[in-house]
Short mmCIF file of C-alpha atoms (C1' of nucleotides) in Angstrom, two decimals:
data_model
loop_
_atom_site.label_atom_id
_atom_site.label_comp_id
_atom_site.label_asym_id
_atom_site.label_seq_id
_atom_site.Cartn_x
_atom_site.Cartn_y
_atom_site.Cartn_z
CA MET K 42 83.50 105.38 141.22
CA ASN K 43 82.48 104.06 137.91
CA THR K 44 79.32 105.06 136.11
CA ILE K 45 76.17 103.04 136.44
CA THR K 46 76.26 100.01 134.17
CA ARG K 47 73.05 99.97 132.25
CA ILE K 48 71.95 96.77 130.66
CA GLY K 49 69.77 97.03 127.69
CA GLY K 50 69.97 100.35 125.94
CA TYR K 51 73.03 99.03 124.17
CA GLU K 52 75.35 100.01 126.97
CA THR K 53 76.59 96.49 127.52
CA LEU K 54 79.57 97.13 125.28
CA ASN K 55 81.15 99.10 128.11
CA SER K 56 83.99 97.32 129.77
CA ALA K 57 82.70 98.52 133.13
CA PRO K 58 82.35 95.95 135.91
CA ALA K 59 78.92 94.86 134.80
CA SER K 60 76.35 93.11 136.93
CA LEU K 61 76.61 89.40 137.42
CA HIS K 62 73.93 88.79 134.85
CA ALA K 63 75.64 90.79 132.10
CA ASP K 64 78.91 89.16 133.00
CA VAL K 65 77.45 85.68 132.69
CA VAL K 66 75.92 86.52 129.31
CA THR K 67 79.28 87.74 128.06
CA ARG K 68 81.15 84.75 129.40
CA LEU K 69 78.61 82.32 127.98
CA ARG K 70 78.71 84.00 124.60
CA ASP K 71 82.50 83.94 124.53
CA TYR K 72 82.52 80.34 125.63
CA LEU K 73 80.29 79.44 122.72
CA VAL K 74 82.04 81.58 120.13
CA GLU K 75 85.38 80.10 121.13
CA GLY K 76 83.96 76.78 120.11
CA HIS K 77 84.36 74.71 123.27
CA LEU K 78 81.14 72.95 122.43
CA LEU K 79 80.44 71.28 119.13
CA PRO K 80 77.47 72.52 117.10
CA GLY K 81 74.40 70.53 117.99
CA ALA K 82 75.82 69.51 121.35
CA ARG K 83 73.65 69.71 124.41
CA ILE K 84 74.69 72.47 126.75
CA PRO K 85 75.50 70.97 130.14
CA GLU K 86 73.68 73.28 132.52
CA ARG K 87 75.08 71.74 135.66
CA GLU K 88 78.63 71.77 134.36
CA LEU K 89 78.51 75.40 133.24
CA CYS K 90 77.17 76.36 136.64
CA GLU K 91 80.27 74.84 138.19
CA ARG K 92 82.57 76.39 135.61
CA PHE K 93 81.13 79.86 136.12
CA GLU K 94 80.61 79.26 139.85
CA ILE K 95 77.02 80.36 139.82
CA SER K 96 73.70 78.69 140.40
CA ARG K 97 71.25 77.67 137.75
CA THR K 98 69.06 80.77 137.88
CA PRO K 99 71.51 83.32 136.45
CA LEU K 100 72.86 80.78 133.99
CA ARG K 101 69.39 80.04 132.70
CA GLU K 102 68.69 83.75 132.33
CA ALA K 103 71.83 84.03 130.24
CA LEU K 104 70.81 81.04 128.16
CA LYS K 105 67.55 82.73 127.20
CA VAL K 106 69.35 85.89 126.17
CA VAL K 107 71.93 84.04 124.10
CA ALA K 108 69.13 81.99 122.57
CA ALA K 109 67.39 85.20 121.54
CA GLU K 110 70.64 86.25 119.89
CA GLY K 111 70.57 83.02 117.93
CA LEU K 112 73.74 81.35 119.17
CA ILE K 113 71.89 78.50 120.82
CA GLU K 114 68.43 77.06 120.59
CA LEU K 115 66.13 76.08 123.41
CA LEU K 116 64.16 72.90 122.96
CA PRO K 117 61.29 72.70 125.44
CA HIS K 118 62.03 70.18 128.17
CA ARG K 119 65.07 69.13 126.25
CA GLY K 120 67.54 71.80 127.18
CA ALA K 121 69.75 74.15 125.22
CA ARG K 122 71.73 73.09 122.18
CA VAL K 123 74.56 74.81 120.37
CA ARG K 124 72.97 76.12 117.23
CA GLN K 125 73.74 74.18 114.09
CA PHE K 126 73.97 76.73 111.33
CA THR K 127 72.88 75.48 107.99
CA GLU K 128 74.13 77.01 104.80
CA VAL K 129 70.85 78.90 104.55
CA ASP K 130 71.28 80.33 108.05
CA ILE K 131 74.73 81.60 107.21
CA ARG K 132 73.53 83.03 103.94
CA ASN K 133 70.78 84.92 105.74
CA LEU K 134 73.20 86.22 108.35
CA PHE K 135 75.62 87.46 105.73
CA GLU K 136 72.85 89.28 103.94
CA VAL K 137 71.93 91.14 107.11
CA ILE K 138 75.56 91.85 107.90
CA ALA K 139 75.99 93.19 104.38
CA GLY K 140 73.22 95.65 105.23
CA TYR K 141 75.09 96.71 108.35
CA ASP K 142 78.22 97.22 106.29
CA PHE K 143 76.29 99.29 103.80
CA VAL K 144 74.99 101.58 106.52
CA ALA K 145 78.38 101.67 108.22
CA GLY K 146 80.13 102.70 105.02
CA ARG K 147 77.74 105.54 104.33
CA LEU K 148 77.72 106.90 107.85
CA ALA K 149 81.42 106.42 108.45
CA CYS K 150 82.29 108.67 105.51
CA ALA K 151 80.15 111.40 106.99
CA ARG K 152 81.38 111.06 110.56
CA ILE K 153 84.90 109.69 110.65
CA THR K 154 87.79 111.98 111.60
CA ASP K 155 90.89 112.36 109.47
CA ASP K 156 92.80 110.51 112.16
CA GLY K 157 90.24 107.74 111.97
CA ILE K 158 90.86 107.41 108.24
CA SER K 159 94.60 107.29 108.83
CA ALA K 160 94.15 104.56 111.42
CA ILE K 161 92.13 102.44 109.01
CA GLU K 162 94.66 103.05 106.25
CA ARG K 163 97.36 101.74 108.58
CA LEU K 164 95.28 98.64 109.32
CA HIS K 165 94.80 98.17 105.60
CA LEU K 166 98.53 98.31 104.95
CA GLU K 167 99.18 95.85 107.74
CA MET K 168 96.57 93.55 106.29
CA TYR K 169 98.17 93.86 102.89
CA ALA K 170 101.50 92.87 104.40
CA ALA K 171 99.88 89.87 106.06
CA TYR K 172 98.28 88.98 102.73
CA LEU K 173 101.65 89.09 100.94
CA ARG K 174 103.19 86.89 103.63
CA ARG K 175 100.16 84.61 103.53
CA GLU K 176 99.77 84.95 107.28
CA LEU K 177 96.13 84.08 107.32
CA THR K 178 95.55 84.48 111.03
CA ASP K 179 96.80 88.05 110.99
CA TYR K 180 95.07 88.72 107.69
CA PHE K 181 91.79 87.56 109.11
CA ARG K 182 92.20 89.48 112.35
CA LEU K 183 93.09 92.72 110.55
CA ASN K 184 90.25 92.24 108.11
CA GLN K 185 87.85 92.00 111.03
CA MET K 186 89.43 95.04 112.66
CA ILE K 187 88.96 97.15 109.54
CA HIS K 188 85.30 96.28 109.24
CA LEU K 189 84.82 96.93 112.94
CA ALA K 190 86.66 100.25 112.71
CA ILE K 191 84.36 101.39 109.93
CA VAL K 192 81.30 100.28 111.89
CA ASP K 193 82.57 102.14 114.94
CA ALA K 194 83.29 105.21 112.82
CA ALA K 195 79.59 105.28 111.95
CA ALA K 196 79.16 106.34 115.58
CA ASN K 197 75.93 104.41 115.98
CA PRO K 198 75.80 102.17 119.07
CA VAL K 199 72.71 100.36 117.81
CA LEU K 200 74.54 99.46 114.63
CA SER K 201 77.63 98.37 116.56
CA ALA K 202 75.65 96.17 118.92
CA ASN K 203 73.74 94.45 116.14
CA TYR K 204 76.87 94.03 114.09
CA ALA K 205 78.69 92.40 116.99
CA SER K 206 75.81 90.07 117.67
CA ALA K 207 75.49 88.94 114.08
CA ASN K 208 79.21 88.49 113.74
CA ALA K 209 79.51 86.29 116.80
CA ALA K 210 77.53 83.63 114.98
CA ILE K 211 79.84 83.37 112.02
CA ARG K 212 83.26 84.29 113.32
CA ARG K 213 84.71 80.83 113.47
CA LEU K 214 83.11 79.71 110.27
CA ARG K 215 84.39 82.65 108.30
CA PHE K 216 87.93 81.91 109.38
CA SER K 217 87.81 78.34 108.17
CA ALA K 218 86.30 79.49 104.93
CA ASN K 219 89.07 82.00 104.36
CA LEU K 220 91.60 79.33 105.14
CA LEU K 221 90.31 77.02 102.46
CA ASN K 222 89.59 79.61 99.82
CA ARG K 223 92.99 81.15 99.46
CA ASP K 224 92.36 81.90 95.83
CA ARG K 225 89.58 84.30 96.87
CA LEU K 226 92.03 86.42 98.87
CA SER K 227 93.35 88.44 95.96
CA ASP K 228 89.81 89.43 94.98
CA ALA K 229 89.05 90.39 98.56
CA MET K 230 92.21 92.49 98.69
CA ARG K 231 91.19 94.32 95.53
CA GLU K 232 87.78 95.01 96.96
CA HIS K 233 89.36 96.34 100.12
CA GLU K 234 91.59 98.64 98.07
CA GLY K 235 88.50 100.16 96.52
CA MET K 236 86.85 100.54 99.90
CA ILE K 237 89.83 102.34 101.40
CA ASP K 238 89.95 104.62 98.39
CA ALA K 239 86.27 105.51 98.74
CA LEU K 240 86.73 106.12 102.44
CA ARG K 241 89.68 108.40 101.77
CA ARG K 242 87.50 110.42 99.42
CA ARG K 243 84.63 110.20 101.91
CA ALA K 244 82.43 108.90 99.11
CA GLY K 245 79.76 107.48 101.39
CA GLU K 246 77.34 106.19 98.82
CA GLU K 247 80.14 104.48 96.95
CA LEU K 248 81.70 102.97 100.08
CA GLY K 249 78.34 101.68 101.24
CA LEU K 250 77.70 99.91 97.97
CA LEU K 251 81.24 98.56 97.82
CA MET K 252 80.97 97.14 101.32
CA TYR K 253 77.59 95.63 100.58
CA ALA K 254 78.90 93.98 97.42
CA HIS K 255 82.01 92.85 99.28
CA MET K 256 79.96 91.05 101.89
CA GLN K 257 77.70 89.50 99.27
CA THR K 258 80.80 88.11 97.62
CA LYS K 259 81.99 86.78 100.96
CA ARG K 260 78.56 85.29 101.48
CA ASP K 261 78.87 83.33 98.28
CA ALA K 262 82.41 82.22 99.06
CA VAL K 263 81.47 80.99 102.53
CA CYS K 264 78.34 79.26 101.30
CA GLU K 265 80.29 77.54 98.57
CA PHE K 266 82.78 76.40 101.16
CA MET K 267 79.98 75.05 103.32
CA ARG K 268 78.53 73.12 100.43
CA GLU K 269 81.92 71.59 99.69
CA GLN K 270 82.27 70.59 103.32
CA ALA K 271 78.83 69.07 103.31
CA ASP K 272 79.47 67.18 100.09
CA ALA K 273 82.76 65.86 101.36
CA SER K 274 81.16 64.28 104.38
CA MET R 99 50.65 67.14 117.56
CA ASN R 100 52.38 70.32 116.66
CA THR R 101 56.00 70.59 115.62
CA ILE R 102 58.66 71.28 118.18
CA THR R 103 58.83 74.97 119.01
CA ARG R 104 62.41 76.03 118.85
CA ILE R 105 63.44 79.16 120.63
CA GLY R 106 66.45 80.95 119.38
CA GLY R 107 67.27 80.17 115.82
CA TYR R 108 64.78 82.86 114.86
CA GLU R 109 61.84 80.50 115.01
CA THR R 110 60.02 82.50 117.62
CA LEU R 111 58.04 84.35 114.99
CA ASN R 112 55.96 81.22 114.51
CA SER R 113 52.53 81.50 115.95
CA ALA R 114 52.88 77.97 117.31
CA PRO R 115 51.92 77.42 120.95
CA ALA R 116 55.35 78.36 122.20
CA SER R 117 56.82 77.42 125.54
CA LEU R 118 55.91 79.45 128.57
CA HIS R 119 59.14 81.37 128.35
CA ALA R 120 58.66 82.42 124.73
CA ASP R 121 55.07 83.27 125.50
CA VAL R 122 56.02 85.51 128.39
CA VAL R 123 58.62 87.30 126.27
CA THR R 124 56.02 87.96 123.61
CA ARG R 125 53.40 89.14 126.07
CA LEU R 126 55.87 91.38 127.85
CA ARG R 127 57.06 92.89 124.58
CA ASP R 128 53.51 93.53 123.43
CA TYR R 129 52.62 95.00 126.78
CA LEU R 130 55.49 97.44 126.47
CA VAL R 131 54.94 98.31 122.81
CA GLU R 132 51.29 98.97 123.48
CA GLY R 133 52.43 101.65 125.85
CA HIS R 134 50.78 100.65 129.10
CA LEU R 135 53.82 101.92 130.93
CA LEU R 136 55.25 105.38 130.50
CA PRO R 137 58.83 105.72 129.30
CA GLY R 138 61.15 105.85 132.27
CA ALA R 139 58.64 104.15 134.52
CA ARG R 140 59.77 101.38 136.78
CA ILE R 141 58.49 98.00 135.73
CA PRO R 142 56.44 96.52 138.57
CA GLU R 143 57.74 92.98 138.78
CA ARG R 144 55.25 91.78 141.31
CA GLU R 145 52.33 93.27 139.44
CA LEU R 146 53.33 91.78 136.10
CA CYS R 147 53.71 88.40 137.77
CA GLU R 148 50.09 88.62 138.84
CA ARG R 149 48.95 89.89 135.47
CA PHE R 150 50.68 87.08 133.61
CA GLU R 151 49.96 84.59 136.39
CA ILE R 152 53.51 83.38 136.67
CA SER R 153 56.20 83.57 139.29
CA ARG R 154 59.15 85.90 139.26
CA THR R 155 61.61 83.48 137.70
CA PRO R 156 60.13 83.28 134.19
CA LEU R 157 59.24 86.97 134.26
CA ARG R 158 62.78 87.92 135.14
CA GLU R 159 64.10 85.70 132.36
CA ALA R 160 61.84 87.56 129.95
CA LEU R 161 62.99 90.91 131.32
CA LYS R 162 66.60 90.09 130.51
CA VAL R 163 65.67 89.11 126.96
CA VAL R 164 63.62 92.23 126.37
CA ALA R 165 66.41 94.31 127.88
CA ALA R 166 68.84 92.76 125.41
CA GLU R 167 66.45 93.83 122.67
CA GLY R 168 66.63 97.36 123.97
CA LEU R 169 63.02 97.96 124.98
CA ILE R 170 63.83 98.25 128.65
CA GLU R 171 66.94 98.84 130.66
CA LEU R 172 68.12 96.99 133.73
CA LEU R 173 69.63 99.09 136.47
CA PRO R 174 71.55 96.90 138.91
CA HIS R 175 69.64 96.53 142.17
CA ARG R 176 67.23 99.13 140.92
CA GLY R 177 65.02 97.05 138.69
CA ALA R 178 63.86 97.38 135.13
CA ARG R 179 62.77 100.64 133.56
CA VAL R 180 60.93 101.33 130.34
CA ARG R 181 63.54 102.65 128.03
CA GLN R 182 63.48 106.39 127.45
CA PHE R 183 64.47 106.89 123.86
CA THR R 184 66.34 110.07 123.20
CA GLU R 185 66.36 111.68 119.81
CA VAL R 186 69.81 110.19 119.25
CA ASP R 187 68.52 106.70 120.06
CA ILE R 188 65.74 107.04 117.54
CA ARG R 189 68.10 108.42 114.94
CA ASN R 190 70.39 105.43 115.44
CA LEU R 191 67.50 103.00 115.22
CA PHE R 192 66.23 104.53 112.01
CA GLU R 193 69.66 104.30 110.45
CA VAL R 194 69.80 100.59 111.19
CA ILE R 195 66.25 100.07 109.98
CA ALA R 196 67.14 101.92 106.80
CA GLY R 197 69.83 99.31 106.30
CA TYR R 198 67.27 96.55 106.73
CA ASP R 199 65.04 98.24 104.18
CA PHE R 200 67.95 98.50 101.77
CA VAL R 201 68.65 94.78 102.03
CA ALA R 202 64.95 93.95 101.91
CA GLY R 203 64.45 95.97 98.73
CA ARG R 204 67.32 94.31 96.94
CA LEU R 205 66.47 90.78 97.96
CA ALA R 206 62.73 91.18 97.53
CA CYS R 207 63.16 92.09 93.87
CA ALA R 208 65.12 88.92 93.32
CA ARG R 209 62.81 86.62 95.25
CA ILE R 210 59.27 87.95 95.25
CA THR R 211 56.60 86.20 93.19
CA ASP R 212 54.40 88.04 90.72
CA ASP R 213 51.49 87.49 93.07
CA GLY R 214 53.55 89.04 95.83
CA ILE R 215 54.09 92.13 93.72
CA SER R 216 50.37 92.33 93.00
CA ALA R 217 49.57 92.08 96.69
CA ILE R 218 51.91 94.94 97.49
CA GLU R 219 50.49 97.01 94.66
CA ARG R 220 47.05 96.51 96.17
CA LEU R 221 48.30 97.62 99.57
CA HIS R 222 49.85 100.63 97.92
CA LEU R 223 46.56 101.60 96.29
CA GLU R 224 44.72 101.19 99.56
CA MET R 225 47.30 103.36 101.25
CA TYR R 226 46.91 105.97 98.53
CA ALA R 227 43.17 105.99 99.14
CA ALA R 228 43.73 106.43 102.86
CA TYR R 229 46.13 109.24 102.06
CA LEU R 230 43.55 111.02 99.92
CA ARG R 231 40.95 110.67 102.63
CA ARG R 232 43.48 111.74 105.24
CA GLU R 233 42.75 108.62 107.26
CA LEU R 234 46.01 108.60 109.07
CA THR R 235 45.46 105.47 111.12
CA ASP R 236 44.81 103.40 108.01
CA TYR R 237 47.57 105.18 106.14
CA PHE R 238 50.05 104.36 108.85
CA ARG R 239 48.91 100.76 109.17
CA LEU R 240 49.11 100.16 105.42
CA ASN R 241 52.46 101.88 105.25
CA GLN R 242 53.78 99.47 107.86
CA MET R 243 52.22 96.53 106.04
CA ILE R 244 53.94 97.45 102.78
CA HIS R 245 57.34 97.68 104.41
CA LEU R 246 56.74 94.40 106.21
CA ALA R 247 55.57 92.73 103.02
CA ILE R 248 58.77 93.74 101.26
CA VAL R 249 60.86 92.52 104.17
CA ASP R 250 58.99 89.21 104.14
CA ALA R 251 59.44 88.96 100.38
CA ALA R 252 63.17 89.02 100.98
CA ALA R 253 62.63 85.54 102.42
CA ASN R 254 65.25 85.99 105.10
CA PRO R 255 64.09 85.07 108.62
CA VAL R 256 67.12 86.72 110.22
CA LEU R 257 66.25 89.96 108.48
CA SER R 258 62.59 89.66 109.46
CA ALA R 259 63.39 89.02 113.11
CA ASN R 260 65.80 91.92 113.38
CA TYR R 261 63.43 94.21 111.54
CA ALA R 262 60.58 93.34 113.87
CA SER R 263 62.73 93.89 116.92
CA ALA R 264 63.98 97.28 115.78
CA ASN R 265 60.52 98.36 114.76
CA ALA R 266 58.97 97.51 118.11
CA ALA R 267 60.96 100.32 119.65
CA ILE R 268 59.68 103.05 117.40
CA ARG R 269 56.20 101.97 116.38
CA ARG R 270 54.29 104.29 118.65
CA LEU R 271 56.62 107.18 118.15
CA ARG R 272 56.47 106.98 114.39
CA PHE R 273 52.73 107.21 114.44
CA SER R 274 52.68 110.41 116.45
CA ALA R 275 55.32 111.86 114.16
CA ASN R 276 53.24 111.10 111.09
CA LEU R 277 50.24 112.63 112.73
CA LEU R 278 51.92 115.92 113.32
CA ASN R 279 53.81 116.15 110.08
CA ARG R 280 50.97 115.97 107.64
CA ASP R 281 52.84 118.10 105.16
CA ARG R 282 55.45 115.34 104.87
CA LEU R 283 52.84 112.85 103.71
CA SER R 284 52.82 113.92 100.08
CA ASP R 285 56.60 113.50 99.88
CA ALA R 286 56.30 110.09 101.48
CA MET R 287 53.60 109.11 98.98
CA ARG R 288 55.81 110.16 96.07
CA GLU R 289 58.69 108.12 97.46
CA HIS R 290 56.40 105.13 97.80
CA GLU R 291 55.28 105.53 94.18
CA GLY R 292 58.90 105.27 93.11
CA MET R 293 59.44 102.22 95.29
CA ILE R 294 56.44 100.38 93.88
CA ASP R 295 57.60 101.21 90.39
CA ALA R 296 61.07 99.83 91.06
CA LEU R 297 59.57 96.71 92.61
CA ARG R 298 57.35 96.20 89.58
CA ARG R 299 60.44 96.35 87.36
CA ARG R 300 62.31 94.17 89.90
CA ALA R 301 65.06 96.78 89.93
CA GLY R 302 66.64 95.58 93.16
CA GLU R 303 69.52 97.97 93.39
CA GLU R 304 67.24 100.91 92.72
CA LEU R 305 64.58 99.74 95.17
CA GLY R 306 67.18 99.19 97.87
CA LEU R 307 68.54 102.69 97.50
CA LEU R 308 65.07 104.21 97.33
CA MET R 309 64.01 102.46 100.50
CA TYR R 310 67.19 103.47 102.26
CA ALA R 311 66.71 107.08 101.26
CA HIS R 312 63.04 106.88 102.23
CA MET R 313 63.90 105.78 105.74
CA GLN R 314 66.60 108.39 106.08
CA THR R 315 63.99 111.01 105.21
CA LYS R 316 61.64 109.52 107.78
CA ARG R 317 64.47 109.56 110.29
CA ASP R 318 64.89 113.28 109.79
CA ALA R 319 61.16 113.94 109.98
CA VAL R 320 60.79 111.99 113.20
CA CYS R 321 63.85 113.55 114.77
CA GLU R 322 62.64 117.00 113.86
CA PHE R 323 59.32 116.15 115.45
CA MET R 324 61.07 114.98 118.60
CA ARG R 325 63.06 118.17 118.81
CA GLU R 326 59.89 120.22 118.47
CA GLN R 327 58.26 118.19 121.21
CA ALA R 328 61.30 118.64 123.41
CA ASP R 329 61.41 122.39 122.79
CA ALA R 330 57.72 122.78 123.48
CA SER R 331 58.08 121.28 126.94
"C1'" DG Z 43 69.91 38.45 119.45
"C1'" DC Z 44 66.90 42.26 119.03
"C1'" DG Z 45 63.11 45.18 119.84
"C1'" DT Z 46 59.77 46.82 123.28
"C1'" DG Z 47 57.66 48.22 127.50
"C1'" DT Z 48 58.58 49.73 132.12
"C1'" DA Z 49 61.11 51.41 136.22
"C1'" DT Z 50 64.76 54.40 137.67
"C1'" DT Z 51 67.59 58.32 137.21
"C1'" DT Z 52 68.53 62.70 135.43
"C1'" DT Z 53 67.30 67.03 133.75
"C1'" DT Z 54 64.27 70.63 133.09
"C1'" DG Z 55 61.00 74.41 134.29
"C1'" DC Z 56 59.09 77.01 137.56
"C1'" DA Z 57 58.04 78.37 142.48
"C1'" DT Z 58 59.79 79.56 146.67
"C1'" DT Z 59 63.16 81.12 149.87
"C1'" DC Z 60 66.81 84.02 151.64
"C1'" DA Z 61 70.43 87.48 151.94
"C1'" DA Z 62 71.64 91.92 150.46
"C1'" DA Z 63 70.88 96.23 148.46
"C1'" DA Z 64 67.88 100.19 147.64
"C1'" DC Z 65 63.88 102.97 149.08
"C1'" DC Z 66 61.28 105.60 152.55
"C1'" DG Z 67 59.83 108.09 156.48
"C1'" DC Z 68 61.38 110.44 160.30
"C1'" DG Z 69 64.20 112.75 163.63
"C1'" DG Z 70 68.08 115.60 164.59
"C1'" DA Z 71 71.94 118.70 163.44
"C1'" DG Z 72 73.52 122.67 161.14
"C1'" DC L 232 64.38 125.35 156.41
"C1'" DT L 233 67.44 122.11 154.46
"C1'" DC L 234 70.38 118.39 154.63
"C1'" DC L 235 72.09 114.29 156.60
"C1'" DG L 236 71.74 109.91 158.91
"C1'" DC L 237 69.32 105.97 160.56
"C1'" DG L 238 66.00 102.09 161.29
"C1'" DG L 239 62.30 99.63 159.09
"C1'" DT L 240 60.18 98.09 154.86
"C1'" DT L 241 60.26 96.80 150.16
"C1'" DT L 242 62.48 95.10 146.21
"C1'" DT L 243 66.01 92.89 143.97
"C1'" DG L 244 69.30 89.08 142.78
"C1'" DA L 245 70.54 84.60 143.31
"C1'" DA L 246 70.18 79.80 145.59
"C1'" DT L 247 67.44 76.16 146.58
"C1'" DG L 248 63.43 73.07 146.36
"C1'" DC L 249 59.97 70.48 144.02
"C1'" DA L 250 56.98 68.51 140.47
"C1'" DA L 251 56.92 67.03 135.78
"C1'" DA L 252 59.04 65.64 131.60
"C1'" DA L 253 62.74 63.35 129.23
"C1'" DA L 254 66.66 60.28 129.07
"C1'" DT L 255 68.47 56.04 130.46
"C1'" DA L 256 68.76 51.33 132.11
"C1'" DC L 257 66.98 47.15 132.23
"C1'" DA L 258 64.12 43.18 132.09
"C1'" DC L 259 61.04 40.70 129.41
"C1'" DG L 260 58.97 38.72 125.20
"C1'" DC L 261 59.58 37.38 120.63
#
DNA sequence: GCGTGTATTTTTGCATTCAAAACCGCGGAG
DNA sequence: CTCCGCGGTTTTGAATGCAAAAATACACGC
């Protein structure tokens, strides 16, 4: 028998067969992150009930939770809408995520195993290969995996949960931004080189600051991209 | 007429007459933070319904949201319990909060007005006075206000919301820890002196690192306190 | 033809209902 | 005496129902 699946207490990351409620929250979040609904679109309660084969009550509970996470917004008597992130929203999110990366870098150096370092080095090499081949999908995926691996190495479930939540909001956006800012890739690669080096030396303070600066740079790149998009339209 | 009260999108901090749902979430959170229920205690659904004069549906929606925040945990078919924070939980929370403080310090220096700095300096002096008089309640309250003021000065609603949420979990605990670790107060005061000085010079990088280190120190003090408490029982 | 006021439909928010699972007290077996 | 099992009660989780608000359709006046 599996262990009890606690909800709250940051245990929802378990892949255990969670309760219906937790399951619905996860499915709803994924559905949104995968971009089936356009930003600003009304969320069709009735339709999602049919899709998930549940009644309105559990769906509405999930909507409130996802709204609290910031993926959607609830307009009184007007239903739920897919959150429209402005440039300022994204900027704010990146600044918080940069803080998570800072903490992750510091703690990871203190807590990661040698095998953990090797694993991240391998990911880094793979990412470098993808960079050379200009395979942006792989590059992006590996990039994400490296950051996640460092966050996980910090061995702090609270950090991991918050990081995941904040990232959900910007995942899609970041990909498009990377796509259109190819020229930024070489800088990002250089920054990653430095990060891996600091990790290898377990220089926590240095890694933390590097990761923070790295995310601030990304923040600026993404925001610039958003402004271009906005101007174009 | 008042503006629309958005929920999600981090607008819930507004003091606007929020929807019933947002209101219930706030009341429930406050009720928990104020410590009316002992950690580990079952949350009496029926009773809270009567207290808040609502039916079970909106209360249960609020329970899921507060569970996602980590204040309570939901045990399938066994109801909601007030979260029992272990020493490890608190340690993890403090590490994340330290990250928020780091970001807040950096951004505040870049964005705060001169008047804002003056206001914080005043709070600092008041806190110093409370420290000299050993008025711990005031000291603690002013301490919190200073940290909050710096976070607000960062002008990042995402940061503010996350900070508030993380702090809710440890507010009570931190107070008891301060109470019993009087000898740590002078160190804390010295650290605060340095922070105010860095803020005055708008030395963001320095302030960020000072605040991070300050919270790490607090983390250790609180965790030590928790271990003592645990050993004593 | 276009804007406006009104009636109808739909959707939302909450209360209530209902089945199922957990709790509880008690009796019996080991 | 302790442990297990069993029926009744309580509590939980989810579906449904219902009133109110919003969206929509539509007719009327300009």
